[in-house]
Coordinates of C-alpha atoms in Angstrom, one line a residue:
M1 CA 83.2 92.0 91.5
Y2 CA 85.7 89.8 93.8
K3 CA 84.3 88.2 97.0
R4 CA 84.7 90.5 99.7
K5 CA 84.5 90.0 103.9
I6 CA 82.2 92.8 103.9
E7 CA 79.3 90.9 102.0
N8 CA 79.6 88.7 105.5
E9 CA 78.7 91.7 107.5
L10 CA 76.4 93.0 105.4
L11 CA 74.2 89.5 105.9
S12 CA 74.0 89.3 109.2
W13 CA 73.4 92.4 109.8
L14 CA 70.4 92.6 107.4
N15 CA 68.8 88.7 109.2
D16 CA 69.4 91.0 112.6
P17 CA 65.6 91.5 113.2
T18 CA 67.0 95.3 115.8
H19 CA 68.5 96.3 113.1
K20 CA 69.1 100.2 111.9
P21 CA 70.2 101.6 108.9
I22 CA 73.9 100.9 107.8
V23 CA 77.1 102.4 107.7
V24 CA 80.2 101.8 105.7
K25 CA 82.9 103.6 106.7
G26 CA 86.5 103.4 105.4
V27 CA 89.0 105.0 103.2
R28 CA 88.2 106.1 99.4
Q29 CA 88.5 103.7 97.3
C30 CA 88.3 100.6 99.2
G31 CA 84.7 98.9 97.2
K32 CA 82.3 100.3 99.7
T33 CA 79.7 101.3 96.8
S34 CA 80.3 98.5 94.8
S35 CA 80.0 96.0 98.1
V36 CA 77.3 98.0 99.6
V37 CA 74.9 97.9 95.2
D38 CA 75.8 94.4 94.6
F39 CA 74.7 93.4 97.8
A40 CA 71.5 95.7 97.5
K41 CA 70.6 94.2 93.8
Q42 CA 70.7 90.5 95.3
H43 CA 68.5 91.4 98.1
F44 CA 65.6 94.4 97.2
K45 CA 63.7 95.3 94.8
N46 CA 63.8 98.4 94.2
I47 CA 66.8 100.6 94.8
V48 CA 67.3 103.6 95.2
Y49 CA 70.9 105.0 94.6
L50 CA 71.8 109.3 96.4
D51 CA 76.0 109.9 95.2
F52 CA 76.2 113.4 97.8
R53 CA 79.3 114.4 96.2
E54 CA 78.6 113.3 92.5
H55 CA 75.3 115.3 92.8
P56 CA 75.4 117.4 95.6
D57 CA 72.0 118.6 94.6
Y58 CA 70.7 115.9 96.0
K59 CA 71.2 117.5 99.4
K60 CA 68.1 119.3 98.5
F61 CA 65.5 116.3 99.6
F62 CA 66.3 116.3 103.2
T63 CA 65.3 120.1 103.2
P64 CA 63.0 121.5 105.3
N65 CA 61.9 118.5 106.8
L66 CA 63.2 115.0 107.4
E67 CA 59.6 113.4 107.5
V68 CA 60.5 110.2 105.6
D69 CA 57.3 110.7 103.6
S70 CA 58.5 114.7 102.4
I71 CA 61.5 113.4 101.5
I72 CA 60.4 110.2 98.8
M73 CA 58.2 113.3 98.1
R74 CA 61.3 115.3 96.9
I75 CA 63.6 112.6 95.9
S76 CA 60.3 111.3 93.3
A77 CA 59.8 114.8 91.6
V78 CA 62.8 114.9 90.7
M79 CA 62.9 111.3 89.9
P80 CA 59.0 111.5 87.8
T81 CA 60.3 106.6 86.8
Q82 CA 61.8 105.2 90.3
K83 CA 59.7 103.1 91.8
I84 CA 60.0 103.2 95.9
E85 CA 57.8 100.7 97.7
A86 CA 57.0 100.2 101.9
G87 CA 59.1 96.7 101.8
E88 CA 60.6 96.4 98.6
T89 CA 63.1 99.2 98.4
C90 CA 66.4 100.1 99.9
F91 CA 68.2 103.3 99.8
I92 CA 71.2 103.6 99.6
F93 CA 73.1 107.4 100.1
D94 CA 76.4 107.3 98.9
E95 CA 79.3 109.1 100.4
I96 CA 76.9 110.4 103.2
Q97 CA 79.5 112.2 104.7
D98 CA 79.1 115.0 102.4
C99 CA 75.1 115.6 103.2
P100 CA 75.0 115.5 107.1
S101 CA 71.7 116.1 107.1
A102 CA 71.0 112.5 104.7
R103 CA 72.4 111.3 108.4
G104 CA 70.3 112.6 110.7
A105 CA 67.2 111.6 108.0
L106 CA 68.8 107.9 109.5
K107 CA 66.5 107.9 113.1
Y108 CA 63.1 109.0 111.2
F109 CA 63.9 106.0 108.7
H110 CA 64.8 104.4 111.6
L111 CA 61.8 105.5 113.4
D112 CA 59.4 104.4 110.4
G113 CA 60.7 101.2 110.5
R114 CA 58.6 100.8 105.7
Y115 CA 62.9 100.9 104.4
E116 CA 66.5 99.9 104.6
V117 CA 69.0 102.3 104.0
M118 CA 72.4 101.4 103.4
C119 CA 75.3 104.2 103.0
T120 CA 79.2 104.2 102.3
G121 CA 81.3 107.8 104.0
S122 CA 84.9 108.4 103.5
L123 CA 85.5 111.1 105.8
L124 CA 83.5 110.4 108.7
G125 CA 86.6 109.9 111.6
V126 CA 87.3 113.1 110.0
N127 CA 86.4 115.8 112.8
G128 CA 86.9 119.2 113.2
Y129 CA 88.2 119.7 109.9
K130 CA 85.6 121.5 108.4
T131 CA 84.5 125.2 107.0
R132 CA 82.3 127.1 108.9
E133 CA 79.2 126.1 106.7
E134 CA 80.1 123.0 106.8
R135 CA 80.4 122.5 110.9
I136 CA 76.6 125.1 110.8
E137 CA 75.3 121.5 108.8
E138 CA 76.6 119.2 110.5
E139 CA 75.0 120.1 114.0
N140 CA 71.8 121.2 112.4
A141 CA 71.7 117.9 111.0
S142 CA 71.9 116.4 114.3
I143 CA 73.7 112.8 113.7
P144 CA 71.8 110.5 115.0
V145 CA 73.5 108.6 118.0
G146 CA 71.9 105.2 118.5
F147 CA 70.1 104.8 115.0
E148 CA 72.7 103.5 112.6
D149 CA 75.0 100.7 112.7
I150 CA 78.6 101.2 111.7
V151 CA 80.7 98.6 109.6
N152 CA 84.8 99.1 108.7
M153 CA 85.8 98.4 105.0
Y154 CA 89.2 98.2 104.4
P155 CA 90.9 97.8 100.8
M156 CA 91.1 94.4 100.2
D157 CA 93.1 92.0 102.3
F158 CA 95.5 89.2 101.5
E159 CA 93.1 86.4 102.2
E160 CA 90.7 88.4 99.5
W161 CA 94.1 89.3 97.1
L162 CA 94.1 85.0 97.1
W163 CA 90.3 84.3 96.8
A164 CA 90.8 86.8 93.8
N165 CA 93.7 85.2 92.8
G166 CA 91.3 81.3 92.7
I167 CA 93.1 80.2 95.8
Q168 CA 90.3 77.4 96.7
Q169 CA 88.8 76.2 100.2
I170 CA 91.3 73.2 99.6
H171 CA 94.4 75.2 99.8
F172 CA 93.8 77.0 102.3
D173 CA 92.6 74.1 104.6
Y174 CA 95.5 72.8 104.4
I175 CA 98.3 75.5 104.7
S176 CA 95.7 75.2 108.4
K177 CA 96.7 72.4 108.7
C178 CA 100.3 72.9 108.0
Y179 CA 101.1 76.1 109.8
H180 CA 98.8 74.4 113.5
D181 CA 100.4 71.1 112.9
E182 CA 103.7 73.5 112.5
T183 CA 105.3 71.7 109.0
P184 CA 106.4 72.7 106.6
I185 CA 104.4 73.2 103.5
E186 CA 104.8 72.0 100.2
E187 CA 106.9 73.0 97.4
A188 CA 104.7 73.6 94.9
L189 CA 102.4 76.1 97.3
H190 CA 105.6 77.2 99.0
D191 CA 106.4 79.3 96.2
R192 CA 102.7 79.6 95.2
F193 CA 101.8 81.7 98.0
R194 CA 105.3 83.7 98.1
E195 CA 104.6 84.6 94.1
L196 CA 100.8 85.9 95.4
L197 CA 102.7 87.6 98.3
H198 CA 104.9 89.4 96.1
Q199 CA 102.9 90.3 94.1
Y200 CA 100.3 91.4 96.7
V201 CA 103.0 93.8 97.8
V202 CA 103.0 95.9 95.2
V203 CA 99.5 95.5 94.0
G204 CA 98.2 96.2 97.7
G205 CA 94.2 96.1 98.4
M206 CA 92.5 99.0 96.2
P207 CA 90.3 97.1 93.7
E208 CA 91.1 99.0 90.6
A209 CA 94.4 97.5 91.6
V210 CA 93.4 94.4 91.7
S211 CA 91.5 94.3 89.3
S212 CA 93.9 95.6 86.8
F213 CA 96.7 93.2 87.6
L214 CA 94.8 90.6 87.1
H215 CA 93.7 91.6 83.6
T216 CA 96.5 93.4 82.0
K217 CA 99.8 92.1 84.8
Q218 CA 100.8 95.3 83.5
I219 CA 102.3 97.1 86.7
G220 CA 103.2 100.5 84.8
K221 CA 99.0 100.7 84.4
V222 CA 98.1 99.1 88.1
L223 CA 101.4 102.4 89.5
A224 CA 99.2 105.1 87.9
I225 CA 95.4 103.8 89.1
Q226 CA 97.3 104.1 92.3
K227 CA 99.5 107.5 92.1
R228 CA 96.2 108.5 90.8
I229 CA 94.7 107.3 94.3
V230 CA 97.0 109.3 95.9
D231 CA 96.7 112.0 94.2
E232 CA 92.7 112.6 95.4
Y233 CA 93.4 111.5 98.9
K234 CA 96.0 114.4 98.7
S235 CA 93.0 116.3 96.8
D236 CA 90.8 115.7 99.6
M237 CA 93.4 117.1 101.5
L238 CA 93.4 120.5 100.2
K239 CA 89.2 120.4 100.3
Y240 CA 88.1 118.6 103.4
A241 CA 90.8 120.1 105.7
P242 CA 91.1 124.1 106.9
S243 CA 93.6 126.6 104.9
T244 CA 95.8 126.5 108.1
D245 CA 96.7 122.5 108.2
K246 CA 96.6 121.7 104.2
S247 CA 99.9 122.3 104.3
R248 CA 100.5 120.6 107.0
I249 CA 98.3 117.8 106.3
R250 CA 100.2 117.0 103.2
E251 CA 103.5 117.5 104.8
C252 CA 103.3 114.8 106.7
F253 CA 101.4 112.3 104.6
E254 CA 104.4 113.0 102.0
S255 CA 107.0 112.5 104.2
I256 CA 105.5 109.0 105.2
P257 CA 108.4 107.0 102.9
A258 CA 111.0 109.0 104.6
Q259 CA 110.2 108.0 108.4
L260 CA 110.1 104.0 107.6
A261 CA 113.3 104.6 105.3
R262 CA 115.2 105.3 109.2
E263 CA 116.8 102.9 111.4
Y264 CA 115.0 103.4 114.3
K265 CA 110.7 104.0 112.0
K266 CA 109.8 105.6 115.5
F267 CA 107.7 108.7 113.5
T268 CA 109.9 112.0 114.2
Y269 CA 107.9 115.8 113.3
S270 CA 111.9 117.0 112.3
V271 CA 111.6 114.3 109.3
V272 CA 108.0 116.3 107.8
K273 CA 110.1 119.5 108.8
P274 CA 113.7 120.9 110.1
N275 CA 112.5 121.9 114.4
G276 CA 108.8 120.6 113.1
R277 CA 107.5 120.1 116.9
A278 CA 104.6 118.0 117.4
R279 CA 102.1 121.2 118.4
D280 CA 102.7 122.1 114.7
Y281 CA 101.6 118.4 113.2
E282 CA 99.8 116.3 115.6
G283 CA 96.7 117.4 114.5
S284 CA 97.5 116.7 110.7
L285 CA 99.2 113.5 111.5
Q286 CA 95.8 112.7 113.3
W287 CA 93.5 114.2 110.2
I288 CA 95.2 111.7 108.0
E289 CA 94.6 108.7 110.0
D290 CA 91.2 109.9 111.4
A291 CA 91.2 110.1 106.7
G292 CA 91.6 105.6 107.4
I293 CA 95.0 106.4 105.1
I294 CA 97.3 105.1 107.7
R295 CA 98.1 103.0 111.0
R296 CA 100.0 104.2 113.8
C297 CA 101.4 101.2 115.9
Y298 CA 102.6 102.5 119.3
N299 CA 105.7 101.6 121.1
T300 CA 105.0 100.2 124.8
K301 CA 106.2 100.4 128.2
I302 CA 106.7 96.3 128.5
T303 CA 105.2 92.9 127.1
E304 CA 102.3 92.7 129.1
L305 CA 99.0 92.3 128.3
P306 CA 96.7 95.6 128.4
L307 CA 98.9 96.5 124.9
D308 CA 96.6 99.5 124.5
G309 CA 96.8 100.0 128.2
N310 CA 100.6 99.9 128.3
K311 CA 101.1 102.5 125.4
I312 CA 102.9 105.6 124.5
Q313 CA 101.3 108.1 123.9
S314 CA 103.7 110.3 121.8
E315 CA 106.1 106.9 120.9
F316 CA 104.1 105.3 117.7
K317 CA 105.3 104.4 114.3
V318 CA 103.1 105.5 110.9
Y319 CA 102.2 102.7 107.8
M320 CA 100.3 103.7 105.1
A321 CA 96.9 101.7 105.6
D322 CA 97.6 99.1 102.0
I323 CA 100.9 98.6 101.3
G324 CA 100.5 99.1 97.1
L325 CA 99.7 102.9 98.2
L326 CA 103.3 102.7 100.0
V327 CA 104.9 100.4 97.1
S328 CA 103.6 103.8 94.8
M329 CA 105.5 106.1 96.7
L330 CA 108.5 104.4 96.6
E331 CA 111.1 105.9 94.3
E332 CA 111.1 103.9 89.9
G333 CA 111.5 100.3 89.7
T334 CA 110.3 99.4 93.4
Q335 CA 107.9 97.1 91.6
S336 CA 110.2 95.2 89.2
S337 CA 112.7 93.9 92.3
I338 CA 109.7 92.9 93.9
L339 CA 107.9 90.8 91.8
E340 CA 111.5 89.5 91.6
G341 CA 111.0 88.2 95.1
N342 CA 113.4 91.1 96.5
L343 CA 112.2 92.2 99.9
L344 CA 114.9 93.0 101.6
S345 CA 115.5 97.0 100.2
Y346 CA 114.4 100.4 101.8
K347 CA 116.2 99.3 105.3
G348 CA 112.4 96.3 105.9
A349 CA 110.2 99.1 105.5
I350 CA 108.3 97.1 103.0
F351 CA 107.8 93.9 105.7
E352 CA 106.8 95.5 108.4
N353 CA 104.1 97.8 106.5
L354 CA 103.2 93.9 105.1
V355 CA 102.2 92.9 108.2
A356 CA 101.2 96.5 109.9
D357 CA 98.6 96.3 106.8
I358 CA 98.3 92.6 107.4
F359 CA 97.3 93.1 110.4
G360 CA 95.2 95.9 110.3
K361 CA 92.8 94.8 107.9
M362 CA 92.1 92.2 110.2
G363 CA 90.9 94.6 112.9
R364 CA 94.3 93.9 114.8
K365 CA 96.2 97.4 116.1
L366 CA 98.8 98.2 116.5
Y367 CA 102.3 98.1 118.9
Y368 CA 105.2 97.2 118.7
Y369 CA 108.0 97.2 121.5
H370 CA 111.4 99.5 121.8
K371 CA 114.1 100.6 123.8
D372 CA 116.8 103.4 123.5
G373 CA 120.3 101.3 123.2
G374 CA 118.3 97.0 123.9
V375 CA 115.6 95.9 122.4
E376 CA 113.3 96.5 119.9
L377 CA 110.9 94.5 118.7
D378 CA 108.6 94.5 115.9
F379 CA 105.3 94.4 116.8
L380 CA 102.8 92.7 119.2
I381 CA 100.3 90.7 119.3
R382 CA 97.6 90.1 122.2
Y383 CA 97.7 85.9 120.8
K384 CA 95.5 83.2 123.0
G385 CA 95.2 85.2 125.6
K386 CA 99.4 85.9 125.4
C387 CA 101.2 88.7 125.1
V388 CA 103.7 87.6 121.5
P389 CA 106.1 89.3 119.5
I390 CA 106.5 89.1 116.2
E391 CA 109.5 89.4 114.4
C392 CA 109.9 90.3 109.9
K393 CA 113.6 89.4 109.3
A394 CA 114.5 87.8 105.7
R395 CA 115.5 84.7 105.8
N396 CA 118.3 83.7 108.4
G397 CA 117.7 87.1 109.9
N398 CA 119.3 87.5 113.4
A399 CA 116.3 87.4 115.7
K400 CA 118.7 88.8 118.3
S401 CA 115.7 90.9 120.9
L402 CA 113.5 87.6 119.9
R403 CA 116.5 86.0 121.6
T404 CA 116.9 88.2 123.9
V405 CA 113.3 88.7 125.8
L406 CA 112.8 84.2 125.4
D407 CA 115.4 84.2 127.8
H408 CA 114.8 86.5 130.3
N409 CA 111.2 85.6 130.6
E410 CA 111.5 86.9 134.5
K411 CA 112.2 90.1 132.6
Y412 CA 109.9 90.1 129.5
H413 CA 107.5 87.6 130.2
I414 CA 106.9 86.0 127.1
D415 CA 107.4 82.2 126.7
E416 CA 106.7 82.2 122.7
A417 CA 106.5 84.6 119.6
F418 CA 106.3 84.6 116.3
K419 CA 109.2 84.9 113.7
L420 CA 108.0 86.0 109.9
G421 CA 109.9 86.1 106.8
D422 CA 111.5 84.1 104.0
Y423 CA 110.9 80.7 104.6
N424 CA 109.0 78.5 105.8
I425 CA 107.9 76.7 109.2
G426 CA 109.6 75.6 111.5
R427 CA 110.2 75.5 115.3
K428 CA 113.4 76.1 117.4
G429 CA 112.0 75.5 121.1
N430 CA 109.9 78.9 121.8
L431 CA 110.5 80.6 118.3
L432 CA 107.8 79.8 114.9
T433 CA 109.4 80.7 112.2
I434 CA 106.6 80.9 109.4
P435 CA 106.2 82.5 106.2
M436 CA 105.7 86.0 105.9
Y437 CA 102.5 84.8 103.8
L438 CA 100.5 83.0 107.0
A439 CA 100.5 86.5 109.2
F440 CA 96.6 86.1 108.2
M441 CA 96.9 82.8 110.4
L442 CA 97.4 84.5 113.7
K443 CA 93.7 85.7 114.9
E444 CA 93.2 83.9 117.8
I445 CA 93.3 86.4 120.4

């Protein structure tokens, strides 16, 4: 087990006297089950673990009624050695989206109050893409609005990756001080963080891939794991989507590398398929986003807050939610180039998706700014109460757009900007350049 940020969220949940059953929601293979089970082992005497994907027959525990004592009676009949004691037992409902009745039972477990319930769900955000029987089952289950606490979990972020690689608090304190003082980071540490960043781009945050790399250092094994996870995502698209949308969802997903390879990376349906139109594919793209596999980055009308209020709904880029999975979808040899320090290939797609990965796993929504024939800013964020542009550039990269908005405050209302890339910390007027590996420091809003 690696240290994960979800641990603090679970502890806060348990210590809240008003807490309800918790649902940990996230993309498949991001570590939900491991984190929940490990937490439960630390805090409860007895654990009743039900995996509805592995054992669909467990659904029978929740019919014909959802009375807690009746559910326990059915479980104990099938699992006679399982200890279930009031005040000492935690139920874990794994892949709860596969058993809507179990989710419906959360209301009754909360009202009963004798047992804790922790759940995981991989496709809870996917609505409207179920078989007729599954829709009827979900409708009859009466999902317990107001009787569950929902938290999002992501694949390991860059900070968790640093923890897994032995970076200590003293190192975080040092780079944080350098960032806030705007002073260069000492060369040995700077080189080490650059190395770890390049490795993170290739490995990403899927715990199995991380574990394989840290134990074997063999990129081939990591790539095999990543490709298997991508194949599992595609299988979900076939299993959970209606037959009329299966091929379209897969076409949208497989077009992502080509979308990001374009000079202007706005998602274009004609790249998915010649003559493709939004009305044909927008629902399919929504499915992939709801499943947590991708993130959208919206263009904004102006460079001002509120960013969400100024976004253009029909203009967006699409990034993979995990940078390692994107790289696994690229041509063979990309991994070796990145580990050698070459992040300049693929027309900036890797740089941008890396920042989208870091910001997205921080919980930031993603925005950019683009005007035809004019200014293009890779990202806009709310930082210390202001709209701040972010440019992702290589060493000595041209930041013409940043210079333009900074020189015309009367038009763009921008006071400062950040440039992220393969260099150390430095400031020139109202433009602060920082290493790409410090992107996770941009936490303040």
